[in-house]
Each structure stands twice: as structure tokens, then as C-alpha cells.
């Protein structure tokens, strides 16, 4: 059976110059086209742009290496990508509105938080720390396992509930810990901040994810943007920029450390691993397009709602796991079929492939356009409700992260968003209930 990914890798190893040049050209084009859509290199959408360029380069080189089963597949691959680019650039932030939206009179120096905020803070911190430690005790961390490469296998037991809770709360916990460290002068808030930050870095590195540390940079980006609308203190923002540079350096070092754990200290192997990491953002394309899976070899759900929300329903046990009405991920099916294995791993079904499988050729273009429009809208329009208070801003962060992942794996992004909002929503309700009881008892 033809394995397009192995063929693609062999071509890359034989002619690394082609994939390098294509990546450079495509990245330059993408950075130009999306220049009004990101504000900084630590903006999460900047990473989306770069990884999308890497993925598109892999799809282009798949064509150059003559791996497409037919030219029609390449045509709709390109058209769907163009549709996504158009949709993603459709909305832009209205700078004039943002300038007027600065709320210096209600700045972080002036805010007197309601008692509810304090209760929410402690509930979030405590639940995050407890579930993190329980996960480490019960399951451990992938980096310390015999085979840390497949985290999907690692967290596939029922005790993954701890991982689900703390990973969902991670952005909210980091943001609310940073916020309270800034608005409260007590030593306890500084201690909690550094405890949460240290634990988060340990968990991210321990997960074996080479890009996990980027979450810290993303939270710094969101905090910097929040500060810009809540304070006139330019020195504080400049100080934050220095921290961004430091964490970026730590992230790069951590990335190489994790690569060395995987492949050793051989420089050539480290470079090869880095190259495969880049082309791997589009690994679904040589896998899928070379064999022409569409439309006969992929199991899909009976309706679009189950296709999108099935994994979320399974997480809540509304639909049982392994229920035939919710087929496995497209990437998982492709990987298992090609490699004749039952391993729980596989490429991300990027919007080009997902749209083609679910909606057909013309439908894939419309789907990619819709994904781009939704992403653009959430990132640029919904920003106006985000700066009202820290809680609404945390919800906006979840939406923003969701918007940045739509083109990579829409099902995974939806499941992640809904689980995160559910977990954080339960914490909010629990905090409100505690406040209600407190008011009743001590009124």
C-alpha cells in the first residue's frame, strides 16, 4: 500500500533545498497577507499564520513530488486554502474604537474587586493545583514514561479527568493569578502567582510538548493587551516586554532540551527532527492526497452535528465511547489505514481535508471560507466585549485560542472550547454559590 508520508520524507531527505525554499517563500507571502491580523510575534494568531504556511508548503511540495492521486485534489486543496485566507482577513480590528475603549478611570490600579472575584480566584487556584497534583500522582507525566511520544495513548484512561480539568483551567488560572498579583499587594498573591507559574512550566515540559511553553507567552501577550487598555503606565508594559524576551529564550532552550531527549545529542538528528517538525504541520496532505481516500475509505458521522460535537458528547458521556455513531478522527483513520495499526495517533485533519471529506469538493471551499470568517470575527470583533472585566476577558481568551485552532482541527478546537468553558463555568457557579452562602450566614 502506498504511504505518501514516507515517500514525502524520502524526497525531503534527498532534496532538502526545495522544501526550505518553498517554506521561506510561502511564509513571506503569508506574513504579508495576514499582516493586519496579528499584533506581535507572541500573538497566538501569529503562530497560526506560521504553521499554516508550513502546512501549505507541505501540500505544495506534495504536488511537486508528484504524490497527488489526481490533479483535482490539488486544485481543491489550493482553492480551499485561498478561501480560508480570504475569510481570515475579512474582519479587522477598528483601531479608532479601541482607542476610545481605554478605561483608565476603571484601571487596574483603581479597581476594587467584588468579593466574588476573590472567591473565584481561590477556587480556580485550588482546583488547578489539586487536579494537577492528582494527575501527576495517579498518571504521571509522559516525559517520564517509556514512550513519551504519544500523549494520546498516555491520557486515554478514565483518570484523564484530572488532565482535562487542569489543562482546561490553565489559561484562566494563569491570567487570574497574574491579575491578582497586579491588583493586590499581599505576599500571598505573589506566592500563588509563582507557584502557579512554576507548576505550569513543569506540567508543560513534563507533557513532552515542544510547543507547550508557548502558552506562557500567549498569556503574557493577553496580559499586555489588557494592560494597554487599563493603565497609562508605559514602564510596566516595557517591563513586561523584557519578561516576554526571557520566556521566549527559555522556551527555545526547552524545545531543544525535549528534542535531545527524543533523539540524543547528535546535531544532524536534531536538525532533521526540526525539519520534520516543520513539514509535519501538513503531514495530512501526503498521507491523504496520495492515496485518494475521498470519498470511499473514511467513515463519517451520519450528520454534521455529530461530526463536530460527537467527541464533546463522548467526554460528557452523553454518547458512549466507541459508539459507532461517532467515527474516529479523520487523521486517526488515515494513519491507522495506511500503517495497518491500531495506534492512537495520526495527523490533524486540517480544514482542506476535513471540508473535502464532509462536504465534498465545492463544499470544501465554502467550509474553508466559513472557518476563516468565524476565526476573523471572533478575533477582531468580539474583542470589544473582552475588556469589560477580567472574567469577560478570560472568556475572550478562550474564544481567541479557539479561533486560532479552527483551521488545524475544528473538532478538537470545539471540544477544547466547550470543555474549557464548562469547567471554568462550573468554577464560576461554585464561587457564586459560596458567595450566596457566605452572605446568608454572615449578613
PDB file of C-alpha atoms in Angstrom, residues 285-393:
ATOM      1  CA  UNK A 285      -1.642  16.128   2.877  1.00  0.00           C
ATOM      2  CA  UNK A 286       0.852  13.482   1.665  1.00  0.00           C
ATOM      3  CA  UNK A 287      -0.977  10.894   3.766  1.00  0.00           C
ATOM      4  CA  UNK A 288      -4.433  11.744   2.433  1.00  0.00           C
ATOM      5  CA  UNK A 289      -3.960  13.072  -1.094  1.00  0.00           C
ATOM      6  CA  UNK A 290      -1.514  10.400  -2.274  1.00  0.00           C
ATOM      7  CA  UNK A 291      -3.951   7.566  -1.615  1.00  0.00           C
ATOM      8  CA  UNK A 292      -7.151   9.396  -2.608  1.00  0.00           C
ATOM      9  CA  UNK A 293      -9.143   8.421   0.470  1.00  0.00           C
ATOM     10  CA  UNK A 294     -12.051  10.608  -0.586  1.00  0.00           C
ATOM     11  CA  UNK A 295     -14.823   9.582  -0.575  1.00  0.00           C
ATOM     12  CA  UNK A 296     -14.868   5.827  -0.011  1.00  0.00           C
ATOM     13  CA  UNK A 297     -12.332   4.992   2.682  1.00  0.00           C
ATOM     14  CA  UNK A 298     -13.264   7.384   5.500  1.00  0.00           C
ATOM     15  CA  UNK A 299     -16.055   6.726   7.984  1.00  0.00           C
ATOM     16  CA  UNK A 300     -18.040   9.884   8.721  1.00  0.00           C
ATOM     17  CA  UNK A 301     -20.922  10.575  11.079  1.00  0.00           C
ATOM     18  CA  UNK A 302     -24.482  10.439   9.795  1.00  0.00           C
ATOM     19  CA  UNK A 303     -24.902  14.188  10.324  1.00  0.00           C
ATOM     20  CA  UNK A 304     -22.693  17.260  10.626  1.00  0.00           C
ATOM     21  CA  UNK A 305     -23.677  17.964  14.261  1.00  0.00           C
ATOM     22  CA  UNK A 306     -22.417  14.566  15.435  1.00  0.00           C
ATOM     23  CA  UNK A 307     -19.288  15.005  13.333  1.00  0.00           C
ATOM     24  CA  UNK A 308     -18.465  18.302  15.067  1.00  0.00           C
ATOM     25  CA  UNK A 309     -19.747  17.735  18.604  1.00  0.00           C
ATOM     26  CA  UNK A 310     -19.512  13.954  18.937  1.00  0.00           C
ATOM     27  CA  UNK A 311     -16.218  13.952  20.892  1.00  0.00           C
ATOM     28  CA  UNK A 312     -17.610  16.595  23.259  1.00  0.00           C
ATOM     29  CA  UNK A 313     -20.736  14.483  23.851  1.00  0.00           C
ATOM     30  CA  UNK A 314     -18.468  11.494  24.486  1.00  0.00           C
ATOM     31  CA  UNK A 315     -16.411  13.461  27.005  1.00  0.00           C
ATOM     32  CA  UNK A 316     -19.635  14.185  28.910  1.00  0.00           C
ATOM     33  CA  UNK A 317     -20.718  10.534  28.421  1.00  0.00           C
ATOM     34  CA  UNK A 318     -23.870  11.672  26.621  1.00  0.00           C
ATOM     35  CA  UNK A 319     -22.692   9.349  23.858  1.00  0.00           C
ATOM     36  CA  UNK A 320     -20.683   6.280  24.984  1.00  0.00           C
ATOM     37  CA  UNK A 321     -17.043   5.985  23.948  1.00  0.00           C
ATOM     38  CA  UNK A 322     -16.501   3.717  20.930  1.00  0.00           C
ATOM     39  CA  UNK A 323     -20.092   4.316  19.833  1.00  0.00           C
ATOM     40  CA  UNK A 324     -20.203   3.641  16.102  1.00  0.00           C
ATOM     41  CA  UNK A 325     -22.261   6.805  15.519  1.00  0.00           C
ATOM     42  CA  UNK A 326     -19.112   8.854  16.266  1.00  0.00           C
ATOM     43  CA  UNK A 327     -16.336   7.676  13.930  1.00  0.00           C
ATOM     44  CA  UNK A 328     -12.698   8.221  14.936  1.00  0.00           C
ATOM     45  CA  UNK A 329     -10.861  11.345  13.826  1.00  0.00           C
ATOM     46  CA  UNK A 330     -10.154  11.548  10.109  1.00  0.00           C
ATOM     47  CA  UNK A 331      -6.425  11.827  10.807  1.00  0.00           C
ATOM     48  CA  UNK A 332      -6.537   8.777  13.060  1.00  0.00           C
ATOM     49  CA  UNK A 333      -8.388   6.734  10.408  1.00  0.00           C
ATOM     50  CA  UNK A 334      -5.900   7.727   7.712  1.00  0.00           C
ATOM     51  CA  UNK A 335      -2.898   6.891   9.881  1.00  0.00           C
ATOM     52  CA  UNK A 336      -4.258   3.515  11.012  1.00  0.00           C
ATOM     53  CA  UNK A 337      -5.345   2.528   7.487  1.00  0.00           C
ATOM     54  CA  UNK A 338      -2.034   3.427   5.829  1.00  0.00           C
ATOM     55  CA  UNK A 339       0.166   1.919   8.538  1.00  0.00           C
ATOM     56  CA  UNK A 340      -2.089  -1.060   9.285  1.00  0.00           C
ATOM     57  CA  UNK A 341      -2.036  -0.328  13.008  1.00  0.00           C
ATOM     58  CA  UNK A 342      -4.375   0.457  15.901  1.00  0.00           C
ATOM     59  CA  UNK A 343      -2.041   3.034  17.440  1.00  0.00           C
ATOM     60  CA  UNK A 344      -3.910   6.078  18.783  1.00  0.00           C
ATOM     61  CA  UNK A 345      -2.163   8.773  16.781  1.00  0.00           C
ATOM     62  CA  UNK A 346      -2.357  10.498  13.445  1.00  0.00           C
ATOM     63  CA  UNK A 347      -2.154  13.814  11.578  1.00  0.00           C
ATOM     64  CA  UNK A 348      -4.502  16.727  12.240  1.00  0.00           C
ATOM     65  CA  UNK A 349      -7.312  16.843   9.659  1.00  0.00           C
ATOM     66  CA  UNK A 350      -6.740  20.426   8.502  1.00  0.00           C
ATOM     67  CA  UNK A 351      -9.692  22.351   7.069  1.00  0.00           C
ATOM     68  CA  UNK A 352      -8.758  21.449   3.453  1.00  0.00           C
ATOM     69  CA  UNK A 353      -9.120  17.720   4.142  1.00  0.00           C
ATOM     70  CA  UNK A 354     -11.959  17.896   6.666  1.00  0.00           C
ATOM     71  CA  UNK A 355     -14.098  20.014   4.342  1.00  0.00           C
ATOM     72  CA  UNK A 356     -13.422  17.692   1.415  1.00  0.00           C
ATOM     73  CA  UNK A 357     -14.408  14.573   3.355  1.00  0.00           C
ATOM     74  CA  UNK A 358     -17.526  16.045   4.992  1.00  0.00           C
ATOM     75  CA  UNK A 359     -18.857  18.405   2.296  1.00  0.00           C
ATOM     76  CA  UNK A 360     -17.311  17.329  -0.997  1.00  0.00           C
ATOM     77  CA  UNK A 361     -15.237  19.346  -3.443  1.00  0.00           C
ATOM     78  CA  UNK A 362     -17.308  22.531  -3.825  1.00  0.00           C
ATOM     79  CA  UNK A 363     -18.465  22.289  -0.232  1.00  0.00           C
ATOM     80  CA  UNK A 364     -14.857  22.222   0.975  1.00  0.00           C
ATOM     81  CA  UNK A 365     -14.284  25.711  -0.454  1.00  0.00           C
ATOM     82  CA  UNK A 366     -17.395  27.084   1.269  1.00  0.00           C
ATOM     83  CA  UNK A 367     -16.418  25.338   4.504  1.00  0.00           C
ATOM     84  CA  UNK A 368     -12.884  26.805   4.465  1.00  0.00           C
ATOM     85  CA  UNK A 369     -14.337  30.255   3.798  1.00  0.00           C
ATOM     86  CA  UNK A 370     -16.721  29.839   6.746  1.00  0.00           C
ATOM     87  CA  UNK A 371     -13.895  28.693   9.035  1.00  0.00           C
ATOM     88  CA  UNK A 372     -11.863  31.746   8.049  1.00  0.00           C
ATOM     89  CA  UNK A 373     -14.780  34.140   8.597  1.00  0.00           C
ATOM     90  CA  UNK A 374     -15.583  32.687  12.023  1.00  0.00           C
ATOM     91  CA  UNK A 375     -11.934  32.912  13.051  1.00  0.00           C
ATOM     92  CA  UNK A 376     -11.652  36.501  11.827  1.00  0.00           C
ATOM     93  CA  UNK A 377     -14.891  37.543  13.529  1.00  0.00           C
ATOM     94  CA  UNK A 378     -14.012  36.051  16.906  1.00  0.00           C
ATOM     95  CA  UNK A 379     -10.511  37.514  16.911  1.00  0.00           C
ATOM     96  CA  UNK A 380     -11.362  41.009  15.694  1.00  0.00           C
ATOM     97  CA  UNK A 381     -14.988  41.797  16.502  1.00  0.00           C
ATOM     98  CA  UNK A 382     -15.608  40.009  19.794  1.00  0.00           C
ATOM     99  CA  UNK A 383     -12.575  41.807  21.239  1.00  0.00           C
ATOM    100  CA  UNK A 384     -14.871  44.721  22.133  1.00  0.00           C
ATOM    101  CA  UNK A 385     -16.615  42.829  24.931  1.00  0.00           C
ATOM    102  CA  UNK A 386     -13.378  41.367  26.310  1.00  0.00           C
ATOM    103  CA  UNK A 387     -12.054  44.390  28.187  1.00  0.00           C
ATOM    104  CA  UNK A 388     -15.081  44.950  30.444  1.00  0.00           C
ATOM    105  CA  UNK A 389     -13.571  42.994  33.335  1.00  0.00           C
ATOM    106  CA  UNK A 390     -11.113  40.194  33.944  1.00  0.00           C
ATOM    107  CA  UNK A 391     -13.785  37.480  33.781  1.00  0.00           C
ATOM    108  CA  UNK A 392     -15.109  38.566  30.383  1.00  0.00           C
ATOM    109  CA  UNK A 393     -11.503  38.879  29.227  1.00  0.00           C
TER     110      UNK A 393
END
